[in-house]
mmCIF file of C-alpha atoms in Angstrom:
data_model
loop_
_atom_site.group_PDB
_atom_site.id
_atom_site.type_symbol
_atom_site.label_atom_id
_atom_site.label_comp_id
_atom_site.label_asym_id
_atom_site.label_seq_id
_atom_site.Cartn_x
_atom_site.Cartn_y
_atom_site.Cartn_z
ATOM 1 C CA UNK A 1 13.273 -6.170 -8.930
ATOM 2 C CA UNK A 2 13.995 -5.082 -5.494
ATOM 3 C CA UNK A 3 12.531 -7.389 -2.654
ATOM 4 C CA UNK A 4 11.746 -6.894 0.880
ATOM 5 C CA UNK A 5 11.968 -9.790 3.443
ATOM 6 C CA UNK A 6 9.853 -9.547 6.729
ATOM 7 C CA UNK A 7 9.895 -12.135 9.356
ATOM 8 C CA UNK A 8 6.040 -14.457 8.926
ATOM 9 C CA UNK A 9 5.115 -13.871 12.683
ATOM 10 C CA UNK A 10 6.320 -11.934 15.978
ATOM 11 C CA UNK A 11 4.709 -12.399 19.730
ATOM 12 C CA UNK A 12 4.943 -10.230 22.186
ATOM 13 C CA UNK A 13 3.617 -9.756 25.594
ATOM 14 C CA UNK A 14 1.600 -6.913 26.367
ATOM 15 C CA UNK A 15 3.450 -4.227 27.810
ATOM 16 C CA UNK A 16 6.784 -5.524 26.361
ATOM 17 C CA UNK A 17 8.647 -4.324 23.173
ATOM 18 C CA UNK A 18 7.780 -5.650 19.996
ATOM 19 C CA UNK A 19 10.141 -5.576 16.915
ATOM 20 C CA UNK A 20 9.369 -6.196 13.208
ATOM 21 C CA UNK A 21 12.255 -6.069 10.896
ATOM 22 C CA UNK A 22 12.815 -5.420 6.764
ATOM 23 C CA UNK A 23 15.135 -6.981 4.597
ATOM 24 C CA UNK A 24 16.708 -5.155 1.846
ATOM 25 C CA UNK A 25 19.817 -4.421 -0.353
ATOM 26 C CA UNK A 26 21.114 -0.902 0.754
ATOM 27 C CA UNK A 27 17.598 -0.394 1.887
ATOM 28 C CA UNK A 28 19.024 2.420 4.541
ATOM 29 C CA UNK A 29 19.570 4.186 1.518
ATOM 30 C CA UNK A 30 15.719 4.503 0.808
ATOM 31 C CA UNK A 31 12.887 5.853 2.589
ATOM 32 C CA UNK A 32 10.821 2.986 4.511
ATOM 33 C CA UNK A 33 7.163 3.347 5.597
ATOM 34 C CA UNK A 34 5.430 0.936 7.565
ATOM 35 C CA UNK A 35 1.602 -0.100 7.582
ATOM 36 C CA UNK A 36 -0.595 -1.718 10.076
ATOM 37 C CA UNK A 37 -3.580 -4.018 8.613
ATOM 38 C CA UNK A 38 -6.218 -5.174 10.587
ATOM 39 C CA UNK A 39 -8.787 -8.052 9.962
ATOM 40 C CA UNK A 40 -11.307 -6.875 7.158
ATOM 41 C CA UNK A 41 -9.817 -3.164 7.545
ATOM 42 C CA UNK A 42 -7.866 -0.982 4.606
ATOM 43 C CA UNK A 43 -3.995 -0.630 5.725
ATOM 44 C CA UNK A 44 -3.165 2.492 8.050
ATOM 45 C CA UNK A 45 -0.048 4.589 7.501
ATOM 46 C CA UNK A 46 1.863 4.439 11.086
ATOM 47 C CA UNK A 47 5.453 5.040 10.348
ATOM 48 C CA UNK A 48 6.574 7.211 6.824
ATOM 49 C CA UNK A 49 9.695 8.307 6.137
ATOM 50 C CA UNK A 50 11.577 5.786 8.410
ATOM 51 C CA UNK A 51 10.667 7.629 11.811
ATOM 52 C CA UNK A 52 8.025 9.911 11.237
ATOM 53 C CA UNK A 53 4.481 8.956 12.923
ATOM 54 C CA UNK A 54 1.642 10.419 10.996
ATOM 55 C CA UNK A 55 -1.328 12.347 13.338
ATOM 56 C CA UNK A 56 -2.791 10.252 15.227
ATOM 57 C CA UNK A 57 -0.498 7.492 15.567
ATOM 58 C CA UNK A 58 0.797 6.841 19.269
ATOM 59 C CA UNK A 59 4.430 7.345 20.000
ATOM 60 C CA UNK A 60 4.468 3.842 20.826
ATOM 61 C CA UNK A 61 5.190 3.574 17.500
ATOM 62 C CA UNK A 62 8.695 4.195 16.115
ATOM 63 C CA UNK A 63 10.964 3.833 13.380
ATOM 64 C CA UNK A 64 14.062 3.337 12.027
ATOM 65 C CA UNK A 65 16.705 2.171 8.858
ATOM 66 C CA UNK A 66 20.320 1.532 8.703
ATOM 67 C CA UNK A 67 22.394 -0.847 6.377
ATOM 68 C CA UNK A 68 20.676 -3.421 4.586
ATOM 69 C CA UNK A 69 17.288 -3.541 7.722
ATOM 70 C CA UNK A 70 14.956 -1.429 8.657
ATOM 71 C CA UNK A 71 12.972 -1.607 11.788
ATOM 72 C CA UNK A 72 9.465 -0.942 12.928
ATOM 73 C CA UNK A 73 9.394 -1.047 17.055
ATOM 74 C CA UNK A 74 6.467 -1.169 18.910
ATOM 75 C CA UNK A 75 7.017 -0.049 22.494
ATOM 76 C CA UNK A 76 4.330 -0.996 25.485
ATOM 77 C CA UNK A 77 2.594 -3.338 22.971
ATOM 78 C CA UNK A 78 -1.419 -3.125 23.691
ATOM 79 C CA UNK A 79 -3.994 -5.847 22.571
ATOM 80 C CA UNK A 80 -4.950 -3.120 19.794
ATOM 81 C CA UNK A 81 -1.929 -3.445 18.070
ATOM 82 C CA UNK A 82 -2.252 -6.755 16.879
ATOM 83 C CA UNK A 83 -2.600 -6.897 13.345
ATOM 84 C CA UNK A 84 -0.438 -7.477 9.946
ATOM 85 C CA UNK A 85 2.542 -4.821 9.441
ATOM 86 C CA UNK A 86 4.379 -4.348 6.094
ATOM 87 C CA UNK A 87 7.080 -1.786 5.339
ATOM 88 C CA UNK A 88 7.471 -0.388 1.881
ATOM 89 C CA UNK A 89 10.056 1.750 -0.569
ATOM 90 C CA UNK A 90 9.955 3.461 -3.405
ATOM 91 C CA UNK A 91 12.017 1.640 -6.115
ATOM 92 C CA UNK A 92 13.295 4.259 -8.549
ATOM 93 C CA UNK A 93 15.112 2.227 -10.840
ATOM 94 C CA UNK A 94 14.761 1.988 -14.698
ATOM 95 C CA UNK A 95 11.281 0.297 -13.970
ATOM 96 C CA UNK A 96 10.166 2.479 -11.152
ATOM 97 C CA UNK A 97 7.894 1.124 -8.957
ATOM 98 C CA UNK A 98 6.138 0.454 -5.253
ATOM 99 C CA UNK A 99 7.357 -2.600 -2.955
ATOM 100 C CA UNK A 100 5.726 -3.902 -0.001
ATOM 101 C CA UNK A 101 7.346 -6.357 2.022
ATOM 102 C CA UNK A 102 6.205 -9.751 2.881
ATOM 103 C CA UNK A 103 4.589 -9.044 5.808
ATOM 104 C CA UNK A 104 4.771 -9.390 9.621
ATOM 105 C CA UNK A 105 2.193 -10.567 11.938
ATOM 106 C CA UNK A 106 2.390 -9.528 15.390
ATOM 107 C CA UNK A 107 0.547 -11.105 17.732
ATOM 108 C CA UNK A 108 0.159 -10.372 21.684
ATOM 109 C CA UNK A 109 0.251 -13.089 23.930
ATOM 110 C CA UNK B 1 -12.152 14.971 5.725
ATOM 111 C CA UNK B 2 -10.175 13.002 3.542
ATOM 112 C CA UNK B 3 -11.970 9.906 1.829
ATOM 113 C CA UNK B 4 -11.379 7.687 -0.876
ATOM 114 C CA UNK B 5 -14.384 5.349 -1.760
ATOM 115 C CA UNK B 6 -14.002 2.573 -4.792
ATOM 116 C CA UNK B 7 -16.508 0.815 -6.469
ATOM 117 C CA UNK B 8 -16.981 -1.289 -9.921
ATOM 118 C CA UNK B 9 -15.687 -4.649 -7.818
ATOM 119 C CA UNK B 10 -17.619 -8.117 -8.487
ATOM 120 C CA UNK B 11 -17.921 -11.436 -10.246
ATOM 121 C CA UNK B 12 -16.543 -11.632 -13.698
ATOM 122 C CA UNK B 13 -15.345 -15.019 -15.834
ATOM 123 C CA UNK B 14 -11.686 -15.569 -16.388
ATOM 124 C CA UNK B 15 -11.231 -13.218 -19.696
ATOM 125 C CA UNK B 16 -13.130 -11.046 -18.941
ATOM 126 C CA UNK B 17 -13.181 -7.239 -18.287
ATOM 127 C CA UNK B 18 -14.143 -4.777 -15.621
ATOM 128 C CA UNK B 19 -13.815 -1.439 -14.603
ATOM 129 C CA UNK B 20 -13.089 -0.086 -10.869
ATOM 130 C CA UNK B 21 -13.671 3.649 -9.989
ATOM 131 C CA UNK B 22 -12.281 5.486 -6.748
ATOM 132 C CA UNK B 23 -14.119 8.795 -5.769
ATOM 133 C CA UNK B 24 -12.088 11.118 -3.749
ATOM 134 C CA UNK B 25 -13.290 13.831 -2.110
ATOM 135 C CA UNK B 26 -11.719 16.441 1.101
ATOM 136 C CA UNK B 27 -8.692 16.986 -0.386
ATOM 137 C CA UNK B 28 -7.346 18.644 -3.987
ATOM 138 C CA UNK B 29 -7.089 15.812 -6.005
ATOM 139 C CA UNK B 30 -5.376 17.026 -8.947
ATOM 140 C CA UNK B 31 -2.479 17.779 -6.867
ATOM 141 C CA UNK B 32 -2.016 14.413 -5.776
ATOM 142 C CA UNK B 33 -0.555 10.844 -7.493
ATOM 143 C CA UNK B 34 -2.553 7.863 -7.165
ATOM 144 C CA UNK B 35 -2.426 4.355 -6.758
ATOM 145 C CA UNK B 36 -3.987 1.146 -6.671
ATOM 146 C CA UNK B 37 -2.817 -1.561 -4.750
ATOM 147 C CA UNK B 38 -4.714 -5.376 -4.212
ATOM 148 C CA UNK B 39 -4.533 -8.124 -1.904
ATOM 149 C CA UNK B 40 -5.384 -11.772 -2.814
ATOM 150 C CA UNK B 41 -7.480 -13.768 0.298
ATOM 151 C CA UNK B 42 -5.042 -14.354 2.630
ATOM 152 C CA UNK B 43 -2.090 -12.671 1.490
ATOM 153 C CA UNK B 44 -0.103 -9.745 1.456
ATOM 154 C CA UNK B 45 -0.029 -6.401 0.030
ATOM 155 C CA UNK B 46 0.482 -6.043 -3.741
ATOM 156 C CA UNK B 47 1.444 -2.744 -6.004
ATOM 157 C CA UNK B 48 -0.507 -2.927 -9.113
ATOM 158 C CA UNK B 49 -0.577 0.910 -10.683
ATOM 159 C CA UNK B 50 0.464 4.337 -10.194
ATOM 160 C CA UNK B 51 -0.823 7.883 -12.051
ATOM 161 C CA UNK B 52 0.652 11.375 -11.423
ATOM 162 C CA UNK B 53 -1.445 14.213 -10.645
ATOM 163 C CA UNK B 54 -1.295 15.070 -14.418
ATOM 164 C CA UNK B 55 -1.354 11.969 -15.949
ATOM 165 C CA UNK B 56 2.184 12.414 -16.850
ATOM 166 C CA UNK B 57 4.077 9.363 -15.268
ATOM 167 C CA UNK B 58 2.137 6.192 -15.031
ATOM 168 C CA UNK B 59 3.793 3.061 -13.853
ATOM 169 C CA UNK B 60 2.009 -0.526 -13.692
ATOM 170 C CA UNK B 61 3.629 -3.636 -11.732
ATOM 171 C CA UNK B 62 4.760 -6.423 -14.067
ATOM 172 C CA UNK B 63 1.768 -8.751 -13.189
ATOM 173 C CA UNK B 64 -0.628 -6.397 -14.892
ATOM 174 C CA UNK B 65 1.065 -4.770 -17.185
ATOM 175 C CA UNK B 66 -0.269 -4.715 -21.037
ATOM 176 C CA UNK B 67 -3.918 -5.867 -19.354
ATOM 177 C CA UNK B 68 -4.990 -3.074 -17.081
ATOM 178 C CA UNK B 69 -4.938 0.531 -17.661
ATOM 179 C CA UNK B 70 -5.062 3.340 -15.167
ATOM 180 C CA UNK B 71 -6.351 6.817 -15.574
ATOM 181 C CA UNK B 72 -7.985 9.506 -13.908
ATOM 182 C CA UNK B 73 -10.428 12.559 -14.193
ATOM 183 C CA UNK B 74 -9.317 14.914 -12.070
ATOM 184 C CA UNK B 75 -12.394 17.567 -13.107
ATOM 185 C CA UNK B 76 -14.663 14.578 -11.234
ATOM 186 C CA UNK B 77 -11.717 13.604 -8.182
ATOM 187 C CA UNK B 78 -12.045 10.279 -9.803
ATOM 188 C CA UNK B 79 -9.317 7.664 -10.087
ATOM 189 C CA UNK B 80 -9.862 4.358 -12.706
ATOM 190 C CA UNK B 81 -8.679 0.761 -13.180
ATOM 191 C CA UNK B 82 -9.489 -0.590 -15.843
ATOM 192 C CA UNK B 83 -8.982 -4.653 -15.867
ATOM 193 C CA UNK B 84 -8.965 -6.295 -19.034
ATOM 194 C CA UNK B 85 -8.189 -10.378 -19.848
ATOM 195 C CA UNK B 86 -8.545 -11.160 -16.102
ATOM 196 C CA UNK B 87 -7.214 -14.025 -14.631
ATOM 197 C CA UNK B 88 -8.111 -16.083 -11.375
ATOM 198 C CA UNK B 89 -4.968 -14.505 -9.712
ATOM 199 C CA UNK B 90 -6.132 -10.724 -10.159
ATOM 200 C CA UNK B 91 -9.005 -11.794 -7.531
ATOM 201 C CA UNK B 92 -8.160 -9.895 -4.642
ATOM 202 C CA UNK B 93 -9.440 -6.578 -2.768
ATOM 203 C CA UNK B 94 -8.537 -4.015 -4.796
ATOM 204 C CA UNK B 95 -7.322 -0.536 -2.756
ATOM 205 C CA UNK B 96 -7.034 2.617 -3.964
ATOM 206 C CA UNK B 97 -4.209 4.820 -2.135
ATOM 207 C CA UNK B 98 -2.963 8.804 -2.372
ATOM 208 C CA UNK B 99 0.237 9.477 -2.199
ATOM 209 C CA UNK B 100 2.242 11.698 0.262
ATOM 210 C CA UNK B 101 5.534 12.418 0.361
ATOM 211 C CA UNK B 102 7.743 13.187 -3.075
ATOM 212 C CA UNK B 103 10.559 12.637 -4.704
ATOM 213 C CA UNK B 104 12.375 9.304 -3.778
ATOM 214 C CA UNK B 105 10.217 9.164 -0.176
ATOM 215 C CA UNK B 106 6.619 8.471 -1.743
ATOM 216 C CA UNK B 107 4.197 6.729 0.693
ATOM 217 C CA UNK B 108 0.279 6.216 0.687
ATOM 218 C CA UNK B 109 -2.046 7.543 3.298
ATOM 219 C CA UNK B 110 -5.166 6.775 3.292
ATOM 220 C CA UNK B 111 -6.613 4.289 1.532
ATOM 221 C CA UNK B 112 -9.958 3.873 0.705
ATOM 222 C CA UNK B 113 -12.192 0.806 1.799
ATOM 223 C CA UNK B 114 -11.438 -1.657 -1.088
ATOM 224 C CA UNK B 115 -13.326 -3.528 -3.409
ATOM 225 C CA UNK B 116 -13.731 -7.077 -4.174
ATOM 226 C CA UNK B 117 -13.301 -8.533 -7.614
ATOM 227 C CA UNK B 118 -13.434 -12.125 -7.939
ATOM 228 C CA UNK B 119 -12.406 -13.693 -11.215
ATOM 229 C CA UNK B 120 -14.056 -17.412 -11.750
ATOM 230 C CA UNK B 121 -16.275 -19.155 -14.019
#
């Protein structure tokens, strides 16, 4: 099955650029979308497609996927935007099916 | 506005069975796939099932499958797990998720609340 490797933890000081990578095989070749979980909340869609921001979502928040990483960048981190981030693909092999990644958490110094 | 709001969560004994329900409303449902996806205290984000707008595809991760069974009633915008022979690792908040997207670029926005099911004796 395919697997997706985030790094545990990332700090960051507010104001400064934070980034949050994915491991995959060939994983530029899929479409990556990225979620942001805070404490005792549902996950919120922030990043779809690998650089697409849904409504809503600040352009502090950007995208992107190449090779065998994809990256979720958080520019001018705020306080706010501390919380758990996990990408995820769409695995359409002969057993189709969702993977999240191991998830990141970000926090702001 | 879009909502999705589950219920059905709670206490049940290792073996045991129980049945989660997810009401959407502010949207068409029947032109959307579903999913639900859990968490376990403390951890990270888990795929458990997925159900085409039709019924026609349905997909379960390997954890769960042959024990739970997704479905949906798209006459009543509702979406169902049902959990049968539960185990103490299927405790874990229990989301259900549309999907956007298509094709090969499938992601899920929103989610609804969650909903607890704890499985001890």
């Amino acid at each position: 099955s395919y697997v997706l490797t985030q790094p545990p933890s990332v700090s960051v000081a507010p104001g400064k650029t934070a980034r949050i990578t994915c491991g995959g095989n060939n994983i530029g070749s899929k479409s990556v979308h990225w979620y942001q979980q805070k404490p005792g909340q549902a996950p919120v869609l922030v990043v779809y497609d690998d650089s697409d921001r849904p409504s809503g979502i600040p352009e502090r928040f950007s995208g992107s996927n190449s090779g065998n990483t994809a990256t979720l960048t958080i520019s001018r981190v705020e306080a706010g935007d501390e919380a758990d981030y996990y990408c995820q693909v769409w695995d359409s092999s002969s057993d189709p099916s969702y993977v999240f990644g191991t998830g990141t958490k970000v926090t702001v110094l | 506005e879009v909502q999705l709001v589950e219920s059905g969560g709670g206490l049940v004994k290792p073996g045991g069975s129980l049945r989660l329900s997810c009401a959407a409303s502010g949207f068409t449902f029947s032109s959307y796939s579903m999913n639900w996806v859990r968490q376990a205290p403390g951890k990270g984000l888990e795929w458990v099932s997925s159900i085409s707008s039709s019924s026609s595809y349905i997909y379960y991760a390997d954890s769960v499958k042959g024990r739970f069974t997704i479905s949906r009633d798209n006459a009543k915008n509702s979406l169902y797990l049902q959990m049968n022979s539960l185990r103490a690792e299927d405790t874990a908040v229990y989301y259900c998720a549309r999907v956007g997207g298509g094709g090969n670029k499938n992601w899920f926005d929103p989610w609804g609340q969650g909903t607890l099911v704890t499985v001890s004796s």
